[in-house]
PDB file of C-alpha atoms and ligand atoms in Angstrom:
ATOM      1  CA  MET C   1      16.753 -64.454   4.259  1.00  0.00           C
ATOM      2  CA  LYS C   2      16.672 -64.331   0.513  1.00  0.00           C
ATOM      3  CA  LEU C   3      17.203 -61.528  -1.562  1.00  0.00           C
ATOM      4  CA  VAL C   4      15.995 -60.965  -5.048  1.00  0.00           C
ATOM      5  CA  LYS C   5      17.966 -57.683  -6.494  1.00  0.00           C
ATOM      6  CA  VAL C   6      15.615 -55.870  -9.483  1.00  0.00           C
ATOM      7  CA  LYS C   7      16.214 -52.946 -11.363  1.00  0.00           C
ATOM      8  CA  ASN C   8      12.512 -50.851 -11.230  1.00  0.00           C
ATOM      9  CA  TYR C   9       9.234 -50.823  -9.465  1.00  0.00           C
ATOM     10  CA  ASP C  10       8.324 -52.414 -12.150  1.00  0.00           C
ATOM     11  CA  GLN C  11      10.140 -55.984 -12.089  1.00  0.00           C
ATOM     12  CA  MET C  12       9.623 -55.911  -8.317  1.00  0.00           C
ATOM     13  CA  SER C  13       5.739 -56.308  -9.000  1.00  0.00           C
ATOM     14  CA  GLU C  14       6.744 -58.631 -11.418  1.00  0.00           C
ATOM     15  CA  GLN C  15       8.394 -60.950  -9.627  1.00  0.00           C
ATOM     16  CA  ALA C  16       5.684 -60.225  -6.781  1.00  0.00           C
ATOM     17  CA  CYS C  17       3.468 -61.385  -8.986  1.00  0.00           C
ATOM     18  CA  ASP C  18       5.444 -64.513  -9.709  1.00  0.00           C
ATOM     19  CA  ILE C  19       5.782 -66.032  -6.615  1.00  0.00           C
ATOM     20  CA  VAL C  20       1.901 -65.078  -5.160  1.00  0.00           C
ATOM     21  CA  LEU C  21       0.682 -66.742  -8.454  1.00  0.00           C
ATOM     22  CA  ASP C  22       2.708 -69.761  -7.931  1.00  0.00           C
ATOM     23  CA  ARG C  23       0.863 -70.049  -4.648  1.00  0.00           C
ATOM     24  CA  ILE C  24      -2.623 -69.432  -5.494  1.00  0.00           C
ATOM     25  CA  ASN C  25      -2.086 -72.063  -8.438  1.00  0.00           C
ATOM     26  CA  ASN C  26      -0.215 -74.789  -6.522  1.00  0.00           C
ATOM     27  CA  LEU C  27      -2.053 -74.298  -2.760  1.00  0.00           C
ATOM     28  CA  LYS C  28      -5.085 -75.834  -2.587  1.00  0.00           C
ATOM     29  CA  LYS C  29      -6.828 -73.144  -0.059  1.00  0.00           C
ATOM     30  CA  PRO C  30      -4.473 -70.664  -0.751  1.00  0.00           C
ATOM     31  CA  VAL C  31      -4.447 -68.380   2.465  1.00  0.00           C
ATOM     32  CA  LEU C  32      -3.031 -64.606   1.924  1.00  0.00           C
ATOM     33  CA  GLY C  33      -1.995 -62.044   3.611  1.00  0.00           C
ATOM     34  CA  LEU C  34      -2.101 -58.401   2.455  1.00  0.00           C
ATOM     35  CA  ALA C  35      -0.870 -54.688   2.581  1.00  0.00           C
ATOM     36  CA  THR C  36      -1.323 -51.857   1.881  1.00  0.00           C
ATOM     37  CA  GLY C  37       0.234 -48.622   0.624  1.00  0.00           C
ATOM     38  CA  SER C  38       1.672 -46.938  -2.545  1.00  0.00           C
ATOM     39  CA  THR C  39       4.368 -50.188  -2.714  1.00  0.00           C
ATOM     40  CA  PRO C  40       1.972 -53.363  -3.843  1.00  0.00           C
ATOM     41  CA  GLU C  41      -0.046 -51.221  -6.285  1.00  0.00           C
ATOM     42  CA  GLY C  42       2.233 -52.898  -8.842  1.00  0.00           C
ATOM     43  CA  LEU C  43       1.226 -56.250  -8.161  1.00  0.00           C
ATOM     44  CA  TYR C  44      -2.472 -55.997  -7.157  1.00  0.00           C
ATOM     45  CA  LYS C  45      -2.753 -54.170 -10.764  1.00  0.00           C
ATOM     46  CA  GLN C  46      -0.318 -57.423 -11.786  1.00  0.00           C
ATOM     47  CA  LEU C  47      -2.497 -59.907 -10.450  1.00  0.00           C
ATOM     48  CA  ILE C  48      -5.919 -58.219 -11.578  1.00  0.00           C
ATOM     49  CA  ASN C  49      -4.134 -58.461 -15.089  1.00  0.00           C
ATOM     50  CA  LYS C  50      -3.698 -62.513 -14.874  1.00  0.00           C
ATOM     51  CA  TYR C  51      -7.405 -62.914 -13.659  1.00  0.00           C
ATOM     52  CA  THR C  52      -8.051 -60.882 -17.049  1.00  0.00           C
ATOM     53  CA  ASN C  53      -5.929 -63.183 -18.885  1.00  0.00           C
ATOM     54  CA  LYS C  54      -7.646 -65.954 -17.669  1.00  0.00           C
ATOM     55  CA  GLU C  55      -4.567 -67.361 -16.126  1.00  0.00           C
ATOM     56  CA  THR C  56      -5.554 -67.591 -12.189  1.00  0.00           C
ATOM     57  CA  SER C  57      -8.763 -67.670 -10.181  1.00  0.00           C
ATOM     58  CA  PHE C  58      -9.091 -66.503  -6.059  1.00  0.00           C
ATOM     59  CA  ASN C  59     -11.846 -68.369  -6.173  1.00  0.00           C
ATOM     60  CA  ASN C  60     -10.325 -70.635  -3.341  1.00  0.00           C
ATOM     61  CA  VAL C  61      -8.359 -67.897  -2.275  1.00  0.00           C
ATOM     62  CA  THR C  62      -8.790 -66.396   1.017  1.00  0.00           C
ATOM     63  CA  THR C  63      -6.991 -62.859   2.631  1.00  0.00           C
ATOM     64  CA  PHE C  64      -6.362 -61.212   5.445  1.00  0.00           C
ATOM     65  CA  ASN C  65      -5.295 -57.711   5.327  1.00  0.00           C
ATOM     66  CA  LEU C  66      -2.372 -56.172   7.415  1.00  0.00           C
ATOM     67  CA  ASP C  67      -4.180 -53.419   9.744  1.00  0.00           C
ATOM     68  CA  GLU C  68      -6.875 -50.449   9.686  1.00  0.00           C
ATOM     69  CA  TYR C  69      -7.145 -47.448  10.515  1.00  0.00           C
ATOM     70  CA  ILE C  70      -9.400 -47.299  13.471  1.00  0.00           C
ATOM     71  CA  GLY C  71     -12.371 -44.482  13.170  1.00  0.00           C
ATOM     72  CA  LEU C  72     -12.637 -44.351   9.364  1.00  0.00           C
ATOM     73  CA  SER C  73     -16.023 -46.260   7.675  1.00  0.00           C
ATOM     74  CA  HIS C  74     -15.916 -48.937   5.744  1.00  0.00           C
ATOM     75  CA  SER C  75     -16.899 -46.152   2.835  1.00  0.00           C
ATOM     76  CA  HIS C  76     -13.920 -43.785   3.853  1.00  0.00           C
ATOM     77  CA  PRO C  77     -11.567 -42.991   0.804  1.00  0.00           C
ATOM     78  CA  ASN C  78      -9.117 -43.822   2.992  1.00  0.00           C
ATOM     79  CA  SER C  79      -9.882 -46.844   4.371  1.00  0.00           C
ATOM     80  CA  TYR C  80      -8.366 -49.818   3.833  1.00  0.00           C
ATOM     81  CA  TYR C  81     -11.162 -51.296   3.115  1.00  0.00           C
ATOM     82  CA  THR C  82     -11.850 -48.785   0.171  1.00  0.00           C
ATOM     83  CA  TYR C  83      -8.136 -49.643  -0.706  1.00  0.00           C
ATOM     84  CA  MET C  84      -8.606 -52.658  -1.187  1.00  0.00           C
ATOM     85  CA  ASN C  85     -11.921 -52.596  -3.332  1.00  0.00           C
ATOM     86  CA  GLU C  86     -10.216 -50.376  -5.695  1.00  0.00           C
ATOM     87  CA  HIS C  87      -6.814 -51.793  -5.888  1.00  0.00           C
ATOM     88  CA  LEU C  88      -7.852 -55.450  -5.901  1.00  0.00           C
ATOM     89  CA  PHE C  89     -10.720 -57.257  -4.848  1.00  0.00           C
ATOM     90  CA  ASN C  90     -13.319 -55.319  -7.449  1.00  0.00           C
ATOM     91  CA  TYR C  91     -11.859 -56.648 -10.007  1.00  0.00           C
ATOM     92  CA  ILE C  92     -11.451 -60.312  -9.618  1.00  0.00           C
ATOM     93  CA  ASP C  93     -13.573 -63.534  -8.426  1.00  0.00           C
ATOM     94  CA  ILE C  94     -12.529 -63.858  -4.907  1.00  0.00           C
ATOM     95  CA  ASP C  95     -15.815 -64.510  -2.735  1.00  0.00           C
ATOM     96  CA  SER C  96     -16.566 -61.678  -0.381  1.00  0.00           C
ATOM     97  CA  LYS C  97     -17.169 -64.104   2.455  1.00  0.00           C
ATOM     98  CA  ASN C  98     -12.826 -64.841   2.328  1.00  0.00           C
ATOM     99  CA  VAL C  99     -11.756 -61.547   2.743  1.00  0.00           C
ATOM    100  CA  ASN C 100     -10.950 -60.382   6.083  1.00  0.00           C
ATOM    101  CA  ILE C 101      -9.692 -57.065   6.921  1.00  0.00           C
ATOM    102  CA  PRO C 102      -9.382 -55.738  10.888  1.00  0.00           C
ATOM    103  CA  ASN C 103     -13.067 -52.950  11.260  1.00  0.00           C
ATOM    104  CA  GLY C 104     -11.631 -50.338  13.060  1.00  0.00           C
ATOM    105  CA  ASN C 105     -14.935 -48.724  12.955  1.00  0.00           C
ATOM    106  CA  VAL C 106     -16.260 -50.892  15.406  1.00  0.00           C
ATOM    107  CA  SER C 107     -17.114 -49.698  19.414  1.00  0.00           C
ATOM    108  CA  ASP C 108     -14.747 -52.626  20.710  1.00  0.00           C
ATOM    109  CA  ILE C 109     -11.941 -52.972  19.578  1.00  0.00           C
ATOM    110  CA  LEU C 110     -10.170 -55.371  21.755  1.00  0.00           C
ATOM    111  CA  LYS C 111     -12.816 -57.541  21.125  1.00  0.00           C
ATOM    112  CA  GLU C 112     -12.068 -57.111  17.707  1.00  0.00           C
ATOM    113  CA  CYS C 113      -8.415 -57.888  17.866  1.00  0.00           C
ATOM    114  CA  SER C 114      -9.051 -61.272  19.236  1.00  0.00           C
ATOM    115  CA  ASP C 115     -11.740 -61.958  17.131  1.00  0.00           C
ATOM    116  CA  TYR C 116      -9.247 -61.223  13.814  1.00  0.00           C
ATOM    117  CA  GLU C 117      -6.391 -63.769  15.228  1.00  0.00           C
ATOM    118  CA  LYS C 118      -9.433 -66.410  16.027  1.00  0.00           C
ATOM    119  CA  VAL C 119      -9.988 -66.679  13.022  1.00  0.00           C
ATOM    120  CA  ILE C 120      -6.479 -66.828  11.505  1.00  0.00           C
ATOM    121  CA  SER C 121      -5.889 -69.524  13.934  1.00  0.00           C
ATOM    122  CA  GLU C 122      -9.063 -71.438  12.166  1.00  0.00           C
ATOM    123  CA  HIS C 123      -7.832 -71.118   8.613  1.00  0.00           C
ATOM    124  CA  GLY C 124      -4.494 -73.171  10.460  1.00  0.00           C
ATOM    125  CA  SER C 125      -1.979 -70.287   9.159  1.00  0.00           C
ATOM    126  CA  ILE C 126      -1.113 -67.700   6.627  1.00  0.00           C
ATOM    127  CA  ASP C 127       1.013 -69.018   3.238  1.00  0.00           C
ATOM    128  CA  VAL C 128       2.144 -66.249   2.051  1.00  0.00           C
ATOM    129  CA  GLN C 129       2.396 -62.724   4.317  1.00  0.00           C
ATOM    130  CA  LEU C 130       3.207 -59.529   1.949  1.00  0.00           C
ATOM    131  CA  LEU C 131       4.725 -56.956   3.278  1.00  0.00           C
ATOM    132  CA  GLY C 132       6.057 -53.910   3.143  1.00  0.00           C
ATOM    133  CA  LEU C 133       8.515 -51.758   5.054  1.00  0.00           C
ATOM    134  CA  GLY C 134       7.823 -48.497   6.731  1.00  0.00           C
ATOM    135  CA  SER C 135      10.742 -46.151   6.781  1.00  0.00           C
ATOM    136  CA  ASN C 136      11.147 -46.266  10.888  1.00  0.00           C
ATOM    137  CA  GLY C 137      11.031 -49.968  10.130  1.00  0.00           C
ATOM    138  CA  HIS C 138       7.131 -50.258  10.760  1.00  0.00           C
ATOM    139  CA  ILE C 139       5.528 -53.867   9.366  1.00  0.00           C
ATOM    140  CA  GLY C 140       1.971 -53.588   9.050  1.00  0.00           C
ATOM    141  CA  PHE C 141       1.293 -50.897  11.410  1.00  0.00           C
ATOM    142  CA  ASN C 142       3.605 -52.592  14.306  1.00  0.00           C
ATOM    143  CA  GLU C 143       5.668 -49.301  15.065  1.00  0.00           C
ATOM    144  CA  PRO C 144       9.351 -48.837  16.998  1.00  0.00           C
ATOM    145  CA  GLY C 145       9.022 -50.425  19.971  1.00  0.00           C
ATOM    146  CA  THR C 146       6.398 -53.104  19.700  1.00  0.00           C
ATOM    147  CA  PRO C 147       6.867 -56.110  21.196  1.00  0.00           C
ATOM    148  CA  PHE C 148       7.914 -59.229  19.312  1.00  0.00           C
ATOM    149  CA  SER C 149       4.985 -61.667  21.267  1.00  0.00           C
ATOM    150  CA  SER C 150       2.356 -58.792  20.113  1.00  0.00           C
ATOM    151  CA  ARG C 151      -0.734 -60.425  18.579  1.00  0.00           C
ATOM    152  CA  THR C 152      -2.902 -58.183  16.147  1.00  0.00           C
ATOM    153  CA  HIS C 153      -4.175 -54.906  18.678  1.00  0.00           C
ATOM    154  CA  ILE C 154      -4.251 -51.093  18.669  1.00  0.00           C
ATOM    155  CA  VAL C 155      -1.453 -48.752  17.854  1.00  0.00           C
ATOM    156  CA  GLN C 156      -0.667 -45.120  18.420  1.00  0.00           C
ATOM    157  CA  LEU C 157       0.520 -44.244  14.862  1.00  0.00           C
ATOM    158  CA  SER C 158       3.940 -42.333  15.513  1.00  0.00           C
ATOM    159  CA  GLU C 159       3.812 -38.735  13.820  1.00  0.00           C
ATOM    160  CA  SER C 160       6.543 -39.734  11.233  1.00  0.00           C
ATOM    161  CA  THR C 161       4.227 -42.711   9.984  1.00  0.00           C
ATOM    162  CA  ARG C 162       1.140 -40.332  10.092  1.00  0.00           C
ATOM    163  CA  GLN C 163       3.237 -37.721   7.874  1.00  0.00           C
ATOM    164  CA  ALA C 164       4.474 -40.165   5.493  1.00  0.00           C
ATOM    165  CA  ASN C 165       0.646 -41.191   5.042  1.00  0.00           C
ATOM    166  CA  ALA C 166      -0.839 -37.561   4.998  1.00  0.00           C
ATOM    167  CA  ARG C 167      -0.213 -38.049   1.199  1.00  0.00           C
ATOM    168  CA  PHE C 168      -3.158 -40.002   0.591  1.00  0.00           C
ATOM    169  CA  PHE C 169      -5.144 -37.451   3.235  1.00  0.00           C
ATOM    170  CA  GLU C 170      -6.138 -33.838   2.521  1.00  0.00           C
ATOM    171  CA  SER C 171      -3.973 -33.252   5.018  1.00  0.00           C
ATOM    172  CA  VAL C 172      -1.589 -34.552   8.123  1.00  0.00           C
ATOM    173  CA  ASP C 173      -4.310 -33.724  10.632  1.00  0.00           C
ATOM    174  CA  GLU C 174      -7.083 -35.870   8.623  1.00  0.00           C
ATOM    175  CA  VAL C 175      -4.511 -39.104   9.056  1.00  0.00           C
ATOM    176  CA  PRO C 176      -5.785 -41.123  12.321  1.00  0.00           C
ATOM    177  CA  THR C 177      -3.754 -41.061  15.257  1.00  0.00           C
ATOM    178  CA  LYS C 178      -5.015 -45.150  15.643  1.00  0.00           C
ATOM    179  CA  ALA C 179      -4.870 -48.170  13.831  1.00  0.00           C
ATOM    180  CA  ILE C 180      -5.621 -52.208  14.561  1.00  0.00           C
ATOM    181  CA  THR C 181      -2.619 -54.203  13.378  1.00  0.00           C
ATOM    182  CA  MET C 182      -1.696 -57.831  13.222  1.00  0.00           C
ATOM    183  CA  GLY C 183       0.987 -58.163  15.435  1.00  0.00           C
ATOM    184  CA  ILE C 184       4.546 -59.248  14.900  1.00  0.00           C
ATOM    185  CA  ARG C 185       4.070 -62.646  16.258  1.00  0.00           C
ATOM    186  CA  THR C 186       0.662 -62.765  14.148  1.00  0.00           C
ATOM    187  CA  ILE C 187       3.333 -62.318  11.136  1.00  0.00           C
ATOM    188  CA  MET C 188       6.162 -64.091  11.951  1.00  0.00           C
ATOM    189  CA  GLU C 189       3.842 -67.402  12.328  1.00  0.00           C
ATOM    190  CA  SER C 190       3.288 -66.797   8.416  1.00  0.00           C
ATOM    191  CA  ASN C 191       4.937 -69.737   6.286  1.00  0.00           C
ATOM    192  CA  GLU C 192       6.473 -67.538   4.063  1.00  0.00           C
ATOM    193  CA  ILE C 193       6.728 -63.904   4.003  1.00  0.00           C
ATOM    194  CA  VAL C 194       7.439 -61.656   0.682  1.00  0.00           C
ATOM    195  CA  VAL C 195       8.947 -58.229   1.110  1.00  0.00           C
ATOM    196  CA  LEU C 196       8.903 -55.520  -0.947  1.00  0.00           C
ATOM    197  CA  VAL C 197      11.187 -52.496  -0.918  1.00  0.00           C
ATOM    198  CA  SER C 198      10.868 -50.045  -3.763  1.00  0.00           C
ATOM    199  CA  GLY C 199      12.841 -46.622  -3.640  1.00  0.00           C
ATOM    200  CA  LEU C 200      15.672 -44.581  -2.153  1.00  0.00           C
ATOM    201  CA  LYS C 201      13.564 -43.145   0.639  1.00  0.00           C
ATOM    202  CA  LYS C 202      13.724 -46.897   1.860  1.00  0.00           C
ATOM    203  CA  SER C 203      17.036 -47.224   1.665  1.00  0.00           C
ATOM    204  CA  MET C 204      17.925 -46.374   5.351  1.00  0.00           C
ATOM    205  CA  ALA C 205      15.023 -49.237   6.061  1.00  0.00           C
ATOM    206  CA  LEU C 206      16.271 -51.845   4.237  1.00  0.00           C
ATOM    207  CA  ALA C 207      19.922 -51.888   5.179  1.00  0.00           C
ATOM    208  CA  ASN C 208      18.572 -52.011   8.937  1.00  0.00           C
ATOM    209  CA  LEU C 209      16.427 -54.736   8.098  1.00  0.00           C
ATOM    210  CA  ILE C 210      19.300 -56.575   6.324  1.00  0.00           C
ATOM    211  CA  ASN C 211      22.432 -55.647   8.250  1.00  0.00           C
ATOM    212  CA  GLY C 212      20.786 -54.135  11.694  1.00  0.00           C
ATOM    213  CA  GLU C 213      21.081 -55.978  14.838  1.00  0.00           C
ATOM    214  CA  VAL C 214      17.267 -57.749  15.519  1.00  0.00           C
ATOM    215  CA  SER C 215      15.560 -55.186  18.220  1.00  0.00           C
ATOM    216  CA  GLU C 216      11.887 -54.302  19.128  1.00  0.00           C
ATOM    217  CA  GLU C 217      13.212 -50.779  18.256  1.00  0.00           C
ATOM    218  CA  PHE C 218      13.079 -51.992  14.583  1.00  0.00           C
ATOM    219  CA  PRO C 219      10.137 -54.104  14.111  1.00  0.00           C
ATOM    220  CA  ALA C 220      11.460 -55.104  10.650  1.00  0.00           C
ATOM    221  CA  SER C 221      14.269 -56.754  11.856  1.00  0.00           C
ATOM    222  CA  ILE C 222      12.826 -59.928  13.756  1.00  0.00           C
ATOM    223  CA  LEU C 223      12.626 -61.047   9.854  1.00  0.00           C
ATOM    224  CA  GLN C 224      15.687 -61.990  10.191  1.00  0.00           C
ATOM    225  CA  LYS C 225      14.863 -65.037  12.207  1.00  0.00           C
ATOM    226  CA  HIS C 226      12.203 -66.081  10.014  1.00  0.00           C
ATOM    227  CA  LYS C 227      13.019 -69.753   8.060  1.00  0.00           C
ATOM    228  CA  ASN C 228      11.327 -68.588   4.973  1.00  0.00           C
ATOM    229  CA  VAL C 229      11.106 -64.567   3.655  1.00  0.00           C
ATOM    230  CA  THR C 230      11.769 -63.653   0.452  1.00  0.00           C
ATOM    231  CA  ILE C 231      13.052 -59.620   0.021  1.00  0.00           C
ATOM    232  CA  ILE C 232      12.606 -57.875  -3.241  1.00  0.00           C
ATOM    233  CA  ALA C 233      14.297 -54.753  -3.972  1.00  0.00           C
ATOM    234  CA  ASP C 234      14.449 -52.547  -6.250  1.00  0.00           C
ATOM    235  CA  GLU C 235      18.068 -50.134  -7.409  1.00  0.00           C
ATOM    236  CA  PRO C 236      17.437 -47.181  -5.586  1.00  0.00           C
ATOM    237  CA  ALA C 237      16.277 -49.315  -2.249  1.00  0.00           C
ATOM    238  CA  LEU C 238      19.358 -51.151  -2.483  1.00  0.00           C
ATOM    239  CA  SER C 239      21.706 -48.736  -2.684  1.00  0.00           C
ATOM    240  CA  LYS C 240      22.899 -48.128   1.269  1.00  0.00           C
ATOM    241  CA  LEU C 241      23.506 -51.740   1.477  1.00  0.00           C
TER     242      LEU C 241
HETATM  243  C1  GLP B 301       2.173 -48.223   6.266  1.00  0.00           C
HETATM  244  C2  GLP B 301       1.108 -49.382   6.152  1.00  0.00           C
HETATM  245  C3  GLP B 301       2.123 -50.309   5.908  1.00  0.00           C
HETATM  246  C4  GLP B 301       2.811 -50.513   4.177  1.00  0.00           C
HETATM  247  C5  GLP B 301       3.707 -49.160   4.936  1.00  0.00           C
HETATM  248  C6  GLP B 301       4.604 -48.998   4.228  1.00  0.00           C
HETATM  249  O1  GLP B 301       1.602 -47.284   6.998  1.00  0.00           O
HETATM  250  N1  GLP B 301      -0.160 -49.836   7.098  1.00  0.00           N
HETATM  251  O2  GLP B 301       1.258 -52.195   5.816  1.00  0.00           O
HETATM  252  O3  GLP B 301       3.398 -51.591   4.252  1.00  0.00           O
HETATM  253  O4  GLP B 301       2.945 -48.077   5.588  1.00  0.00           O
HETATM  254  O5  GLP B 301       3.544 -47.830   2.850  1.00  0.00           O
HETATM  255  P1  GLP B 301       4.008 -47.997   1.478  1.00  0.00           P
HETATM  256  O6  GLP B 301       4.299 -48.851   0.297  1.00  0.00           O
HETATM  257  O7  GLP B 301       2.786 -46.660   0.951  1.00  0.00           O
HETATM  258  O8  GLP B 301       5.700 -46.802   1.380  1.00  0.00           O
END
């Protein structure tokens, strides 16, 4: 794993933006894996700026989001569908046909999971997968204990993850209890993975990701086994290394 050490959140976002831009501008049909949460917001802002300044175009880009809550409609303010529109897609020239986000509001979620895997494999593989890091080591919504062999599946969100995400909702009771997420094997099949880590509250998780044993109890530890991972972390996040 390559570790890029930066001073702060803005520098982390810039470094990530450089990597994503390079891949978008150099691959014929780039396939990006996208994450949600607070961590990639700065990166998305920078990508929008690059598009506005005509330094890039997304018209040949395909995206696959990592995860989505189960039970929230597309129009719900806290669905990841809304998040992606508000933080990126509304401001760039991506073709909506090339945007893929698991739908957590269908009656047959199991079919949605297998269909999502099918569409990913029809595209070959994900060129660059962006990841944030949960404080408990989750990637996507793969909580501790998720088999490394998992593909897109339904998860029961842990109490700590629901608490961590409660800041986006009116109260923790409104945070869904379940989600649909790309599996760990799905993520590991990406050609390249870029992990963004910012802030003191991620410092223990980052130390475990880099130096901990590879264990399903800490999902992100599997990244030690991937051939092409870049971790971009800021000083507060690096403080426990
Ligand atoms: C959330 C998301 C993940 C995200 C992680 C960290 O629950 N499902 O995809 O990477 O947790 O979130 P944040 O960046 O807000 O700390």
